[in-house]
């Protein structure tokens, strides 16, 4: 026999037993985003490779080594999206959505990065992304933080996450700081790990983001970007923190917080947890005003964040496991040719009159006994039973599968009324 084909490493299936939990979390996310008047946008998973090279930056982890890039049949280089910001902005520019207006958008879906798979780190993972355009801040910066804060409250994980915030300043301030940083790290060249040595001249800020414990001492003594910010950048950050103070959202200024991608400026923030090992960032975002012009648009403002759904789900599962709904609520047992037809018709009638109910019709035949076994397994509350006799008399037998209640014989209309009364007792 041929061996079974397995999923690609780092790309996981979400099985039916877990989809209820995902659905419940997604429902809360939708509600919260709606409450802030954010609109959904749906974007392609594949984009031209150039889009990511131009936006994320050539010397970032993603572009250097994590992208799934291939040539399509026309010889064009395409990439499975490693993040959503670039595609979202591409779409808005392409459709002229940024012209003289502000936008508050969100999207959700799979992202792809060729990383070393481990708990909380996958090659296909799901992100919720939020992007806003046309607002200078700092009020919108505070708003997207408030939105995430409300999300944690609604999901019951507020106590498990900490907000860290920092400012990357303007491009000029960052360049000045960058020089100081290179100077500082150059003194410790021997002690820098391989990644950091490579980044020293290409992307020295990324060294601050190292997850290597051996590097922590050098990193924590490095000059802090906050000391190189001009008055305006400082005021922007302060205005945000004042709003957060007023609204009762706790935060910590983390002067070492940088983001892995090139396009950030000014506000950056992360929500981190200590409960998921080293994959502790569940949500990360920041301002990226410069990216719009970089992708060919008129200079404009932009701020957003991305949230790792697997990490969020892992946290939510620590506080509450949502029980999956029963697979079915009603199971239709039918034996004999005439009963098969009548059963299908009855099921359709139930779906028309009681559209909220889950009706599973026994397909594939079987004796009464084997069909009862399947009915039991389906988790249904009631079995509707049709054999030759029932069909002749125009009735159906209803049996409770979870209580000792006696079996009833009813005509179809009475059966529908009975089910309505059982499942929707107050609306009768
Ligand atoms: P990390 O430092 O953990 O690699 P990142 O800076 O690369 O994260 P972003 O690009 O900011 O991550 O993505 C936003 C969020 O998406 C992260 O905070 C995380 O929750 C999630 N995320 C990123 N990469 C992965 C992955 N490979 N698997 C699962 N979730 C991920
Ligand atoms: Mg990463």
Short mmCIF file of C-alpha atoms and ligand atoms in Angstrom, two decimals:
data_model
loop_
_atom_site.label_atom_id
_atom_site.label_comp_id
_atom_site.label_asym_id
_atom_site.label_seq_id
_atom_site.Cartn_x
_atom_site.Cartn_y
_atom_site.Cartn_z
CA UNK A 1 0.00 0.00 0.00
CA UNK A 2 1.20 3.51 -0.71
CA UNK A 3 2.24 5.50 2.36
CA UNK A 4 0.02 8.32 3.57
CA UNK A 5 0.83 11.85 2.59
CA UNK A 6 1.31 14.16 5.56
CA UNK A 7 0.85 17.89 5.96
CA UNK A 8 3.80 20.18 5.32
CA UNK A 9 5.94 20.74 8.42
CA UNK A 10 4.74 23.77 10.37
CA UNK A 11 1.37 23.83 8.63
CA UNK A 12 -1.33 22.52 10.89
CA UNK A 13 -4.91 21.42 10.51
CA UNK A 14 -7.60 22.91 12.72
CA UNK A 15 -9.82 19.93 13.41
CA UNK A 16 -13.60 20.06 13.97
CA UNK A 17 -13.16 19.68 17.74
CA UNK A 18 -11.29 23.01 17.78
CA UNK A 19 -13.25 25.04 15.29
CA UNK A 20 -15.91 25.96 17.88
CA UNK A 21 -13.23 27.68 19.95
CA UNK A 22 -11.90 29.50 16.89
CA UNK A 23 -15.38 30.51 15.86
CA UNK A 24 -16.20 31.86 19.32
CA UNK A 25 -13.01 33.95 19.41
CA UNK A 26 -13.58 35.19 15.86
CA UNK A 27 -17.11 36.20 16.78
CA UNK A 28 -15.87 38.34 19.68
CA UNK A 29 -13.21 39.86 17.41
CA UNK A 30 -15.87 40.80 14.84
CA UNK A 31 -18.07 42.33 17.51
CA UNK A 32 -15.27 44.39 19.00
CA UNK A 33 -14.08 45.61 15.61
CA UNK A 34 -17.65 46.50 14.73
CA UNK A 35 -18.00 48.44 17.95
CA UNK A 36 -15.11 50.64 16.80
CA UNK A 37 -16.59 50.95 13.29
CA UNK A 38 -13.78 49.07 11.48
CA UNK A 39 -14.58 47.52 8.09
CA UNK A 40 -13.45 44.15 6.78
CA UNK A 41 -11.32 43.86 3.66
CA UNK A 42 -10.48 40.51 2.00
CA UNK A 43 -7.19 40.22 0.20
CA UNK A 44 -5.37 37.68 -1.98
CA UNK A 45 -2.97 35.28 -0.35
CA UNK A 46 -0.52 35.54 -3.24
CA UNK A 47 1.11 38.80 -4.22
CA UNK A 48 3.99 39.82 -6.45
CA UNK A 49 7.27 39.23 -4.64
CA UNK A 50 8.34 42.78 -5.32
CA UNK A 51 5.55 44.10 -3.09
CA UNK A 52 7.11 42.50 -0.03
CA UNK A 53 10.69 43.33 -0.98
CA UNK A 54 9.77 46.96 -1.40
CA UNK A 55 7.67 47.28 1.73
CA UNK A 56 9.10 44.98 4.38
CA UNK A 57 12.72 45.71 3.51
CA UNK A 58 15.46 43.58 1.97
CA UNK A 59 17.42 43.10 5.19
CA UNK A 60 14.62 41.81 7.39
CA UNK A 61 14.28 38.21 8.55
CA UNK A 62 11.15 37.83 6.50
CA UNK A 63 12.60 38.87 3.17
CA UNK A 64 16.05 37.41 3.78
CA UNK A 65 14.99 33.92 4.72
CA UNK A 66 11.33 33.35 5.50
CA UNK A 67 9.31 33.95 2.34
CA UNK A 68 7.68 31.24 0.26
CA UNK A 69 8.61 32.56 -3.15
CA UNK A 70 8.23 30.78 -6.47
CA UNK A 71 7.83 31.43 -10.14
CA UNK A 72 4.39 30.88 -11.54
CA UNK A 73 3.84 29.38 -14.96
CA UNK A 74 4.41 32.71 -16.65
CA UNK A 75 7.79 33.12 -15.00
CA UNK A 76 6.58 35.85 -12.65
CA UNK A 77 7.93 35.80 -9.12
CA UNK A 78 5.10 35.41 -6.60
CA UNK A 79 5.12 35.10 -2.82
CA UNK A 80 2.68 33.64 -0.33
CA UNK A 81 1.98 36.61 1.88
CA UNK A 82 4.13 36.61 5.05
CA UNK A 83 2.05 39.45 6.54
CA UNK A 84 -0.95 41.54 5.55
CA UNK A 85 0.08 45.18 5.79
CA UNK A 86 1.72 45.37 2.37
CA UNK A 87 -1.18 43.70 0.55
CA UNK A 88 -3.78 45.82 2.32
CA UNK A 89 -2.00 49.01 1.40
CA UNK A 90 -1.45 47.76 -2.15
CA UNK A 91 -5.20 47.16 -2.48
CA UNK A 92 -6.13 50.57 -1.07
CA UNK A 93 -3.72 52.34 -3.42
CA UNK A 94 -4.83 50.29 -6.39
CA UNK A 95 -8.51 51.13 -5.81
CA UNK A 96 -7.93 54.75 -4.87
CA UNK A 97 -9.38 54.28 -1.40
CA UNK A 98 -6.94 56.62 0.29
CA UNK A 99 -7.98 59.66 -1.67
CA UNK A 100 -9.00 62.34 0.83
CA UNK A 101 -10.43 59.98 3.35
CA UNK A 102 -9.69 58.08 6.47
CA UNK A 103 -10.01 54.31 6.62
CA UNK A 104 -10.26 51.81 9.44
CA UNK A 105 -9.82 48.29 8.08
CA UNK A 106 -9.31 44.74 9.25
CA UNK A 107 -8.65 41.37 7.66
CA UNK A 108 -8.03 37.88 8.82
CA UNK A 109 -6.38 34.88 7.27
CA UNK A 110 -3.33 32.70 6.85
CA UNK A 111 0.21 34.06 6.55
CA UNK A 112 3.26 32.05 5.51
CA UNK A 113 6.82 32.19 6.82
CA UNK A 114 9.51 29.57 6.50
CA UNK A 115 10.57 29.60 10.15
CA UNK A 116 11.65 26.83 12.49
CA UNK A 117 8.34 25.35 13.66
CA UNK A 118 7.77 25.15 17.41
CA UNK A 119 4.92 25.81 19.80
CA UNK A 120 3.40 29.15 18.86
CA UNK A 121 5.53 29.42 15.71
CA UNK A 122 4.30 27.90 12.49
CA UNK A 123 4.91 28.13 8.77
CA UNK A 124 1.27 28.75 8.07
CA UNK A 125 -0.34 30.77 10.83
CA UNK A 126 -3.37 32.98 11.11
CA UNK A 127 -3.34 36.67 11.77
CA UNK A 128 -5.94 39.26 12.46
CA UNK A 129 -4.68 42.52 10.98
CA UNK A 130 -5.94 46.04 11.54
CA UNK A 131 -4.80 48.95 9.38
CA UNK A 132 -5.90 52.57 9.53
CA UNK A 133 -5.02 55.29 7.05
CA UNK A 134 -5.19 59.06 6.90
CA UNK A 135 -4.95 59.86 10.60
CA UNK A 136 -1.96 61.61 12.04
CA UNK A 137 -2.53 60.49 15.63
CA UNK A 138 -1.92 60.26 18.47
CA UNK A 139 -5.66 59.68 19.04
CA UNK A 140 -5.92 56.88 16.48
CA UNK A 141 -2.79 55.28 17.99
CA UNK A 142 -4.59 55.23 21.33
CA UNK A 143 -7.79 53.96 19.72
CA UNK A 144 -6.24 50.84 18.22
CA UNK A 145 -4.61 50.08 21.56
CA UNK A 146 -7.98 50.54 23.30
CA UNK A 147 -9.55 48.21 20.79
CA UNK A 148 -7.07 45.45 21.57
CA UNK A 149 -7.47 46.13 25.28
CA UNK A 150 -11.23 45.63 24.97
CA UNK A 151 -10.65 42.44 23.04
CA UNK A 152 -8.56 40.96 25.87
CA UNK A 153 -11.25 41.97 28.36
CA UNK A 154 -13.97 40.34 26.32
CA UNK A 155 -11.90 37.17 25.95
CA UNK A 156 -11.05 37.06 29.66
CA UNK A 157 -7.27 37.29 29.19
CA UNK A 158 -6.66 40.89 30.23
CA UNK A 159 -4.67 39.73 33.29
CA UNK A 160 -2.41 37.59 31.14
CA UNK A 161 -1.02 40.25 28.82
CA UNK A 162 1.12 43.35 29.26
CA UNK A 163 1.20 46.36 26.97
CA UNK A 164 4.65 47.58 26.00
CA UNK A 165 5.04 50.75 24.06
CA UNK A 166 7.88 52.73 22.55
CA UNK A 167 8.60 55.32 19.91
CA UNK A 168 10.95 54.78 16.98
CA UNK A 169 10.91 58.49 16.22
CA UNK A 170 11.27 60.00 12.78
CA UNK A 171 13.56 58.58 10.09
CA UNK A 172 16.18 61.23 10.88
CA UNK A 173 16.11 60.53 14.59
CA UNK A 174 16.39 56.85 13.87
CA UNK A 175 19.39 57.36 11.60
CA UNK A 176 21.19 59.35 14.28
CA UNK A 177 20.40 56.68 16.83
CA UNK A 178 21.45 53.97 14.43
CA UNK A 179 24.93 55.46 14.21
CA UNK A 180 25.23 55.45 18.00
CA UNK A 181 24.04 51.90 18.11
CA UNK A 182 26.56 50.70 15.54
CA UNK A 183 29.29 52.49 17.47
CA UNK A 184 28.17 50.86 20.70
CA UNK A 185 27.81 47.30 19.38
CA UNK A 186 31.10 47.56 17.46
CA UNK A 187 32.91 47.63 20.80
CA UNK A 188 31.55 44.15 21.50
CA UNK A 189 32.05 42.65 18.08
CA UNK A 190 33.49 39.41 19.46
CA UNK A 191 30.58 38.88 21.81
CA UNK A 192 27.86 39.41 19.22
CA UNK A 193 26.22 36.26 17.94
CA UNK A 194 26.24 35.45 14.25
CA UNK A 195 22.84 37.02 13.53
CA UNK A 196 23.78 40.20 15.32
CA UNK A 197 27.12 40.50 13.53
CA UNK A 198 25.28 40.20 10.26
CA UNK A 199 22.77 42.85 11.35
CA UNK A 200 25.35 45.25 12.71
CA UNK A 201 25.50 47.22 9.49
CA UNK A 202 22.36 46.07 7.68
CA UNK A 203 19.74 46.44 10.40
CA UNK A 204 21.35 47.23 13.77
CA UNK A 205 18.04 48.02 15.48
CA UNK A 206 17.07 44.41 15.00
CA UNK A 207 19.89 43.39 17.34
CA UNK A 208 17.79 44.86 20.18
CA UNK A 209 15.10 42.35 19.29
CA UNK A 210 17.38 39.33 19.72
CA UNK A 211 15.93 36.36 21.55
CA UNK A 212 19.38 35.00 22.41
CA UNK A 213 19.79 35.04 26.23
CA UNK A 214 23.58 35.32 25.88
CA UNK A 215 23.13 38.70 24.22
CA UNK A 216 20.83 40.21 26.84
CA UNK A 217 23.52 41.93 28.92
CA UNK A 218 25.04 43.77 25.96
CA UNK A 219 21.61 44.67 24.65
CA UNK A 220 20.30 46.03 27.91
CA UNK A 221 23.23 48.46 28.21
CA UNK A 222 22.84 49.75 24.66
CA UNK A 223 21.87 53.39 24.13
CA UNK A 224 18.10 53.89 24.25
CA UNK A 225 16.28 55.33 21.29
CA UNK A 226 14.08 57.41 23.58
CA UNK A 227 17.12 59.55 24.39
CA UNK A 228 17.49 60.47 20.71
CA UNK A 229 13.92 61.53 20.05
CA UNK A 230 13.08 65.12 19.15
CA UNK A 231 10.41 67.15 20.92
CA UNK A 232 7.66 66.24 18.48
CA UNK A 233 8.20 62.52 18.69
CA UNK A 234 8.32 62.73 22.46
CA UNK A 235 5.10 64.71 22.54
CA UNK A 236 3.37 62.13 20.31
CA UNK A 237 4.32 59.32 22.65
CA UNK A 238 3.37 61.32 25.69
CA UNK A 239 -0.03 62.17 24.29
CA UNK A 240 -0.74 58.48 23.79
CA UNK A 241 0.35 57.54 27.29
CA UNK A 242 -1.77 60.35 28.74
CA UNK A 243 -4.83 59.03 26.92
CA UNK A 244 -4.09 55.51 28.14
CA UNK A 245 -3.71 56.85 31.70
CA UNK A 246 -7.04 58.64 31.47
CA UNK A 247 -8.78 55.55 30.10
CA UNK A 248 -7.21 53.24 32.64
CA UNK A 249 -5.09 51.12 30.29
CA UNK A 250 -1.86 50.09 31.98
CA UNK A 251 1.34 50.04 29.90
CA UNK A 252 5.08 49.88 30.24
CA UNK A 253 7.45 52.00 28.19
CA UNK A 254 9.98 49.55 26.81
CA UNK A 255 12.87 51.52 25.30
CA UNK A 256 14.23 48.34 23.65
CA UNK A 257 11.06 47.61 21.75
CA UNK A 258 11.68 47.65 18.02
CA UNK A 259 9.75 45.97 15.25
CA UNK A 260 11.23 43.50 12.82
CA UNK A 261 10.04 45.27 9.71
CA UNK A 262 11.58 48.34 8.15
CA UNK A 263 8.51 50.44 7.68
CA UNK A 264 7.73 51.49 11.24
CA UNK A 265 8.17 54.99 12.64
CA UNK A 266 7.04 56.70 15.79
CA UNK A 267 4.60 54.59 17.83
CA UNK A 268 5.31 50.89 18.25
CA UNK A 269 3.61 48.58 20.71
CA UNK A 270 3.31 44.93 21.64
CA UNK A 271 1.03 42.94 23.89
CA UNK A 272 3.13 40.24 25.49
CA UNK A 273 2.47 37.35 27.82
CA UNK A 274 4.79 35.29 29.97
CA UNK A 275 2.55 32.24 29.70
CA UNK A 276 3.48 30.98 26.26
CA UNK A 277 7.22 30.45 26.66
CA UNK A 278 9.43 32.33 24.26
CA UNK A 279 6.62 32.93 21.75
CA UNK A 280 5.19 35.58 24.04
CA UNK A 281 4.11 38.36 21.67
CA UNK A 282 0.50 37.92 20.77
CA UNK A 283 -0.09 41.26 19.12
CA UNK A 284 2.28 43.80 17.64
CA UNK A 285 1.83 47.01 15.78
CA UNK A 286 2.93 50.49 15.03
CA UNK A 287 2.87 53.51 12.83
CA UNK A 288 4.20 53.25 9.29
CA UNK A 289 3.50 56.60 7.64
CA UNK A 290 6.49 56.26 5.31
CA UNK A 291 5.30 53.09 3.64
CA UNK A 292 2.53 54.72 1.63
CA UNK A 293 4.89 56.91 -0.37
CA UNK A 294 7.33 54.01 -0.56
CA UNK A 295 4.68 52.03 -2.42
CA UNK A 296 3.91 54.89 -4.76
CA UNK A 297 1.07 56.67 -2.95
CA UNK A 298 0.81 60.27 -1.85
CA UNK A 299 2.46 60.71 1.57
CA UNK A 300 -0.12 59.84 4.20
CA UNK A 301 -0.55 58.48 7.69
CA UNK A 302 -0.92 54.84 8.66
CA UNK A 303 -0.98 52.78 11.81
CA UNK A 304 -1.99 49.19 12.44
CA UNK A 305 -1.28 45.96 14.21
CA UNK A 306 -1.29 42.22 13.65
CA UNK A 307 -2.39 39.61 16.12
CA UNK A 308 -1.26 35.98 16.08
CA UNK A 309 -4.42 33.89 16.26
CA UNK A 310 -2.76 30.64 17.41
CA UNK A 311 -1.08 32.40 20.31
CA UNK A 312 -4.31 34.18 21.19
CA UNK A 313 -6.22 30.90 21.09
CA UNK A 314 -3.62 29.26 23.33
CA UNK A 315 -4.13 32.02 25.90
CA UNK A 316 -7.91 31.94 25.68
CA UNK A 317 -7.89 28.17 26.18
CA UNK A 318 -6.12 28.70 29.51
CA UNK A 319 -9.10 30.59 30.88
CA UNK A 320 -12.05 28.98 29.15
CA UNK A 321 -12.54 26.06 26.86
CA UNK A 322 -15.61 26.55 24.75
CA UNK A 323 -17.58 23.35 24.47
CA UNK A 324 -18.26 22.45 20.90
CA UNK A 325 -21.97 22.40 20.08
CA UNK A 326 -23.46 18.96 19.54
CA UNK A 327 -22.73 17.79 16.01
CA UNK A 328 -26.47 17.27 15.40
CA UNK A 329 -29.67 17.97 17.35
CA UNK A 330 -32.01 15.76 15.40
CA UNK A 331 -31.17 12.49 13.71
CA UNK A 332 -33.46 11.05 11.05
CA UNK A 333 -33.54 7.26 10.90
CA UNK A 334 -35.13 5.78 7.79
CA UNK A 335 -35.43 2.16 6.75
CA UNK A 336 -36.93 1.13 3.41
CA UNK A 337 -37.19 2.88 0.06
CA UNK A 338 -40.40 4.80 0.83
CA UNK A 339 -39.10 5.85 4.26
CA UNK A 340 -35.86 7.11 2.77
CA UNK A 341 -37.82 9.47 0.59
CA UNK A 342 -40.22 10.55 3.35
CA UNK A 343 -37.31 11.08 5.75
CA UNK A 344 -35.48 13.33 3.36
CA UNK A 345 -38.69 15.32 2.88
CA UNK A 346 -39.33 15.63 6.62
CA UNK A 347 -35.76 16.81 7.20
CA UNK A 348 -36.17 19.49 4.54
CA UNK A 349 -39.41 20.60 6.20
CA UNK A 350 -37.70 20.93 9.57
CA UNK A 351 -34.88 22.96 8.00
CA UNK A 352 -37.44 25.29 6.44
CA UNK A 353 -39.54 25.82 9.57
CA UNK A 354 -36.79 25.62 12.20
CA UNK A 355 -33.70 26.83 10.33
CA UNK A 356 -31.57 27.02 13.47
CA UNK A 357 -31.70 23.29 14.16
CA UNK A 358 -29.02 20.84 13.12
CA UNK A 359 -30.67 17.94 11.33
CA UNK A 360 -28.62 14.93 10.34
CA UNK A 361 -30.24 12.45 8.00
CA UNK A 362 -28.97 8.89 8.06
CA UNK A 363 -27.32 8.33 4.69
CA UNK A 364 -25.83 5.14 3.42
CA UNK A 365 -28.57 2.79 4.68
CA UNK A 366 -28.28 0.32 7.53
CA UNK A 367 -30.59 -1.55 9.87
CA UNK A 368 -32.61 0.21 12.57
CA UNK A 369 -30.00 -0.96 15.05
CA UNK A 370 -26.99 0.43 13.24
CA UNK A 371 -28.81 3.67 12.48
CA UNK A 372 -29.64 4.06 16.19
CA UNK A 373 -25.96 3.64 16.98
CA UNK A 374 -25.08 6.46 14.60
CA UNK A 375 -27.88 8.60 16.03
CA UNK A 376 -26.42 8.15 19.48
CA UNK A 377 -22.94 9.08 18.28
CA UNK A 378 -24.24 12.18 16.52
CA UNK A 379 -25.03 13.72 19.94
CA UNK A 380 -28.59 14.43 18.74
CA UNK A 381 -31.32 14.86 21.35
CA UNK A 382 -34.04 13.22 19.30
CA UNK A 383 -34.25 10.50 16.72
CA UNK A 384 -37.04 10.73 14.17
CA UNK A 385 -37.81 7.22 13.01
CA UNK A 386 -39.40 6.28 9.73
CA UNK A 387 -40.08 2.70 8.62
CA UNK A 388 -42.59 1.23 6.22
CA UNK A 389 -45.43 1.37 8.77
CA UNK A 390 -44.90 5.00 9.63
CA UNK A 391 -44.85 5.97 5.96
CA UNK A 392 -48.11 4.09 5.33
CA UNK A 393 -49.80 5.90 8.21
CA UNK A 394 -48.23 9.29 7.43
CA UNK A 395 -46.60 9.56 10.85
CA UNK A 396 -43.13 9.62 12.40
CA UNK A 397 -41.88 8.15 15.66
CA UNK A 398 -39.94 10.53 17.90
CA UNK A 399 -37.58 9.09 20.46
CA UNK A 400 -35.59 11.00 23.01
CA UNK A 401 -31.99 9.76 22.84
CA UNK A 402 -30.92 11.40 26.11
CA UNK A 403 -33.84 10.75 28.47
CA UNK A 404 -36.14 7.87 29.30
CA UNK A 405 -39.18 9.72 27.88
CA UNK A 406 -41.52 7.49 26.02
CA UNK A 407 -41.50 7.31 22.25
CA UNK A 408 -44.29 9.28 20.55
CA UNK A 409 -46.01 8.77 17.22
CA UNK A 410 -47.03 12.05 15.56
CA UNK A 411 -48.02 13.24 12.13
CA UNK A 412 -45.47 15.54 10.42
CA UNK A 413 -47.14 18.80 11.46
CA UNK A 414 -47.45 17.70 15.06
CA UNK A 415 -43.82 16.52 14.97
CA UNK A 416 -42.69 19.96 13.81
CA UNK A 417 -44.71 21.63 16.55
CA UNK A 418 -43.25 19.22 19.11
CA UNK A 419 -39.66 19.98 18.01
CA UNK A 420 -40.32 23.72 18.02
CA UNK A 421 -41.63 23.48 21.59
CA UNK A 422 -38.65 21.36 22.69
CA UNK A 423 -35.92 23.50 21.18
CA UNK A 424 -37.52 26.94 21.39
CA UNK A 425 -39.77 26.70 24.47
CA UNK A 426 -40.29 30.44 24.99
CA UNK A 427 -41.25 31.41 21.47
CA UNK A 428 -44.34 29.15 21.16
P1 LIG B 1 8.30 37.09 16.41
O1 LIG B 1 9.23 38.07 17.01
O2 LIG B 1 7.56 36.23 17.41
O3 LIG B 1 8.91 36.31 15.29
P2 LIG B 1 7.31 38.95 14.49
O4 LIG B 1 7.85 40.25 14.92
O5 LIG B 1 7.96 38.22 13.39
O6 LIG B 1 7.14 37.97 15.75
P3 LIG B 1 4.94 40.14 13.35
O7 LIG B 1 5.41 40.11 11.97
O8 LIG B 1 4.87 41.43 14.07
O9 LIG B 1 5.74 39.07 14.22
O10 LIG B 1 3.51 39.43 13.44
C1 LIG B 1 2.51 39.80 14.39
C2 LIG B 1 2.12 38.64 15.25
O11 LIG B 1 1.86 37.49 14.47
C3 LIG B 1 3.17 38.20 16.22
O12 LIG B 1 3.17 39.00 17.35
C4 LIG B 1 2.75 36.78 16.53
O13 LIG B 1 1.68 36.78 17.48
C5 LIG B 1 2.21 36.33 15.22
N1 LIG B 1 3.22 35.54 14.49
C6 LIG B 1 4.27 35.99 13.79
N2 LIG B 1 4.97 34.98 13.23
C7 LIG B 1 4.31 33.83 13.60
C8 LIG B 1 4.50 32.44 13.34
N3 LIG B 1 5.50 32.02 12.57
N4 LIG B 1 3.63 31.57 13.89
C9 LIG B 1 2.60 31.99 14.67
N5 LIG B 1 2.36 33.27 14.93
C10 LIG B 1 3.19 34.19 14.42
MG1 LIG B 2 9.32 36.65 13.23
#
